[in-house]
């Protein structure tokens, strides 16, 4: 059935289907809601998140409220990647802060980005082999024109391309400083790159130290769930913030 869906879908929808069906991508759907823990979606946000996840039209025939004359696309790509309004930066920083809190719980020394830690979003001391790690978080869309063809064939292509680009941009500086460059790329449909998955597995080992393998698997699931619901919430809010119904057009 899944292969049949792929065969009868557009290239953009194939990229979406491959990304949402990746390991841990849908973990946000099974998160137990908790407003106090930041694990909740308000009703309008939840509704638009489900429509977007299923590939239903989120545009409502609307133009972008922040980009006059620009029509929103059904899959929400423009709304999610729109640089106006600050949503892209807010989304990045919120993910960074959630990951920083996870690192704190793993008893890791972590410093949030400032002028002295760049290119790191999070700087972790004694991460591996006694070296400091520069975690660099990136959100990328598989519907981006630069990666769409690959993303419509192989799941994770957009995340992999972003990880490669980050290494090319930052390896030299990190090596000079004695840091490990650790790009943590995630596609907008919550498919994390290979390096991110490996990093989260190491974090889970620290968090579940001395526990059973079942406990470690649970920790990994909870970690992805928390990060992914944070990402989905930000995406749904960005879509809602840009929706202007046709009657409101000037």
Coordinates of C-alpha atoms in Angstrom, one line a residue:
X1 CA 0.0 0.0 0.0
X2 CA 2.8 2.4 0.9
X3 CA 4.7 1.8 -2.3
X4 CA 1.5 2.3 -4.2
X5 CA 1.0 5.7 -2.5
X6 CA 4.5 6.6 -3.5
X7 CA 4.0 5.6 -7.1
X8 CA 0.9 7.8 -7.4
X9 CA 2.2 10.8 -5.6
X10 CA 3.9 14.0 -6.8
X11 CA 7.6 14.4 -6.2
X12 CA 6.9 16.7 -3.3
X13 CA 4.4 14.3 -1.7
X14 CA 6.8 11.4 -2.1
X15 CA 9.4 13.5 -0.2
X16 CA 6.9 14.1 2.5
X17 CA 5.8 10.4 2.7
X18 CA 9.4 9.2 2.9
X19 CA 10.3 11.7 5.6
X20 CA 7.2 11.2 7.9
X21 CA 7.6 7.4 7.7
X22 CA 11.2 7.5 8.9
X23 CA 12.2 6.1 12.3
X24 CA 11.0 8.2 15.2
X25 CA 9.5 10.9 12.9
X26 CA 6.0 10.3 14.2
X27 CA 7.0 10.1 17.8
X28 CA 5.3 13.4 18.5
X29 CA 1.9 11.8 17.9
X30 CA 2.3 9.5 21.0
X31 CA 3.6 12.2 23.4
X32 CA 1.4 12.4 26.5
X33 CA 0.2 16.1 26.5
X34 CA 1.5 18.2 29.4
X35 CA 1.4 22.0 29.3
X36 CA 3.7 22.3 32.2
X37 CA 6.4 20.3 30.4
X38 CA 5.8 22.0 27.1
X39 CA 4.4 18.8 25.6
X40 CA 1.1 20.1 24.3
X41 CA -0.5 21.5 21.2
X42 CA -3.4 24.0 21.5
X43 CA -6.5 23.0 19.5
X44 CA -5.9 25.3 16.4
X45 CA -2.2 24.3 16.4
X46 CA -3.0 20.6 16.7
X47 CA -5.6 20.8 13.9
X48 CA -3.2 22.5 11.4
X49 CA -0.4 20.2 12.5
X50 CA -2.4 17.0 11.6
X51 CA -3.5 18.5 8.3
X52 CA 0.1 19.4 7.4
X53 CA 1.4 16.0 8.5
X54 CA -1.1 14.1 6.4
X55 CA -0.4 16.3 3.3
X56 CA -3.8 18.0 3.3
X57 CA -4.1 21.5 2.0
X58 CA -3.1 24.0 4.7
X59 CA -3.2 27.1 2.5
X60 CA -6.9 27.7 2.5
X61 CA -6.3 29.5 -0.8
X62 CA -4.4 32.1 1.2
X63 CA -1.6 34.5 0.5
X64 CA 1.2 34.9 3.0
X65 CA 0.3 37.5 5.6
X66 CA 4.0 38.6 5.8
X67 CA 4.9 38.4 2.1
X68 CA 2.4 40.5 0.0
X69 CA 1.4 38.8 -3.2
X70 CA 2.9 35.4 -2.4
X71 CA 0.5 32.6 -2.4
X72 CA 0.8 29.8 0.2
X73 CA 1.4 26.3 -1.2
X74 CA -0.8 23.4 0.0
X75 CA 2.1 21.5 1.8
X76 CA 3.1 24.6 3.8
X77 CA 6.6 24.9 2.4
X78 CA 6.6 28.7 2.1
X79 CA 5.1 29.3 5.5
X80 CA 7.6 26.9 7.1
X81 CA 10.7 28.4 5.4
X82 CA 9.5 32.1 5.3
X83 CA 12.3 34.3 6.8
X84 CA 10.0 37.1 7.7
X85 CA 8.4 37.3 11.2
X86 CA 11.2 35.6 13.1
X87 CA 9.6 32.2 13.2
X88 CA 12.7 30.4 11.7
X89 CA 15.0 31.8 14.4
X90 CA 12.5 31.2 17.2
X91 CA 12.1 27.6 16.0
X92 CA 15.8 27.0 16.0
X93 CA 16.4 28.5 19.4
X94 CA 13.5 26.6 21.0
X95 CA 14.9 23.3 19.7
X96 CA 18.3 24.3 21.0
X97 CA 17.0 25.1 24.4
X98 CA 15.1 21.8 24.7
X99 CA 18.3 19.9 23.7
X100 CA 20.3 21.9 26.2
X101 CA 17.9 20.8 29.0
X102 CA 18.3 17.2 27.9
X103 CA 22.1 17.5 28.0
X104 CA 21.8 19.0 31.5
X105 CA 19.8 16.0 32.7
X106 CA 22.6 13.8 31.3
X107 CA 25.0 15.7 33.6
X108 CA 26.9 17.2 30.7
X109 CA 28.6 20.5 30.8
X110 CA 26.8 22.6 28.2
X111 CA 27.1 26.2 27.1
X112 CA 24.4 27.8 25.0
X113 CA 25.7 29.7 22.0
X114 CA 27.3 33.2 22.3
X115 CA 30.0 35.0 20.4
X116 CA 32.7 32.7 22.0
X117 CA 31.1 29.4 21.0
X118 CA 30.3 29.8 17.4
X119 CA 29.8 27.8 15.2
X120 CA 28.3 25.8 18.1
X121 CA 24.7 26.2 19.1
X122 CA 25.6 24.1 22.2
X123 CA 29.1 23.6 23.4
X124 CA 29.6 20.4 25.4
X125 CA 32.8 19.7 27.3
X126 CA 34.2 16.1 27.5
X127 CA 31.7 14.8 25.0
X128 CA 33.9 12.0 23.4
X129 CA 37.5 11.0 23.8
X130 CA 37.9 14.0 26.1
X131 CA 37.1 16.5 23.4
X132 CA 34.6 19.3 23.4
X133 CA 31.7 18.9 20.9
X134 CA 30.1 21.8 19.0
X135 CA 26.5 20.8 18.4
X136 CA 25.1 22.7 15.4
X137 CA 21.3 22.4 15.0
X138 CA 19.7 22.9 11.6
X139 CA 16.1 22.5 10.3
X140 CA 15.8 21.8 6.6
X141 CA 12.9 21.2 4.3
X142 CA 12.9 18.2 2.0
X143 CA 10.7 20.3 -0.3
X144 CA 13.6 22.7 -0.9
X145 CA 14.3 22.9 -4.6
X146 CA 17.9 22.0 -4.1
X147 CA 17.2 18.6 -2.5
X148 CA 13.6 17.8 -3.6
X149 CA 14.6 15.3 -6.4
X150 CA 16.8 13.3 -4.0
X151 CA 14.3 13.6 -1.1
X152 CA 11.6 12.2 -3.3
X153 CA 13.7 9.0 -3.8
X154 CA 15.7 8.5 -0.6
X155 CA 14.5 9.3 2.9
X156 CA 16.8 11.6 4.8
X157 CA 18.5 13.1 1.8
X158 CA 17.8 16.7 2.9
X159 CA 19.2 16.1 6.4
X160 CA 22.2 14.3 5.0
X161 CA 22.9 17.2 2.6
X162 CA 22.7 19.7 5.5
X163 CA 25.1 17.6 7.6
X164 CA 27.6 17.5 4.8
X165 CA 27.3 21.2 4.2
X166 CA 27.8 22.0 7.9
X167 CA 31.0 19.9 8.0
X168 CA 32.3 21.7 4.9
X169 CA 31.6 25.0 6.6
X170 CA 32.7 24.3 10.1
X171 CA 35.2 21.4 10.3
X172 CA 38.3 23.6 9.8
X173 CA 37.4 26.1 12.6
X174 CA 36.4 23.3 14.9
X175 CA 39.6 21.4 14.3
X176 CA 41.6 24.6 15.0
X177 CA 39.8 24.9 18.3
X178 CA 40.1 21.3 19.2
X179 CA 36.4 20.7 19.0
X180 CA 34.4 18.0 17.4
X181 CA 31.9 19.3 14.8
X182 CA 28.6 17.6 15.4
X183 CA 25.8 18.8 13.0
X184 CA 22.3 17.9 14.1
X185 CA 20.1 18.2 11.1
X186 CA 16.4 17.5 11.1
X187 CA 13.9 17.7 8.2
X188 CA 10.8 19.7 8.8
X189 CA 8.8 16.4 8.9
X190 CA 10.9 15.3 11.9
X191 CA 13.3 13.0 10.2
X192 CA 16.7 13.5 11.9
X193 CA 20.0 13.0 10.2
X194 CA 22.3 10.0 10.9
X195 CA 24.7 12.1 13.0
X196 CA 21.9 13.4 15.1
X197 CA 20.5 9.9 15.6
X198 CA 23.9 8.7 16.7
X199 CA 24.3 11.6 19.1
X200 CA 20.9 11.1 20.6
X201 CA 21.8 7.4 21.2
X202 CA 24.9 8.4 23.1
X203 CA 22.8 10.9 25.1
X204 CA 20.2 8.2 25.9
X205 CA 23.0 5.9 27.1
X206 CA 24.1 8.6 29.6
X207 CA 20.6 9.3 30.7
X208 CA 19.8 5.6 31.2
X209 CA 23.2 4.6 32.6
X210 CA 23.0 1.3 34.5
X211 CA 19.5 0.6 33.3
X212 CA 18.1 -2.1 31.0
X213 CA 18.1 -1.9 27.2
X214 CA 14.3 -1.4 27.4
X215 CA 14.9 1.7 29.5
X216 CA 17.4 3.1 27.0
X217 CA 14.9 2.5 24.2
X218 CA 12.2 4.4 26.2
X219 CA 14.6 7.3 26.8
X220 CA 15.4 7.6 23.1
X221 CA 11.7 7.5 22.3
X222 CA 10.9 10.2 24.8
X223 CA 13.8 12.3 23.6
X224 CA 12.6 12.2 20.0
X225 CA 9.0 12.8 21.1
X226 CA 9.9 16.0 23.0
X227 CA 12.1 17.4 20.3
X228 CA 9.7 16.6 17.5
X229 CA 6.6 18.0 19.2
X230 CA 8.6 21.2 19.8
X231 CA 9.4 21.3 16.1
X232 CA 5.8 20.5 14.9
X233 CA 4.3 23.1 17.2
X234 CA 6.6 25.8 15.8
X235 CA 5.8 24.7 12.2
X236 CA 2.0 24.8 12.8
X237 CA 2.2 28.2 14.4
X238 CA 4.2 29.5 11.4
X239 CA 1.5 28.2 9.0
X240 CA -1.3 29.8 11.1
X241 CA 0.6 33.1 11.4
X242 CA 0.8 33.4 7.6
X243 CA -2.7 32.4 6.7
X244 CA -4.9 35.2 5.3
X245 CA -8.3 34.1 4.0
X246 CA -9.2 35.4 0.5
X247 CA -11.8 37.9 1.9
X248 CA -8.9 39.6 3.7
X249 CA -6.8 40.2 0.6
X250 CA -6.3 43.9 0.0

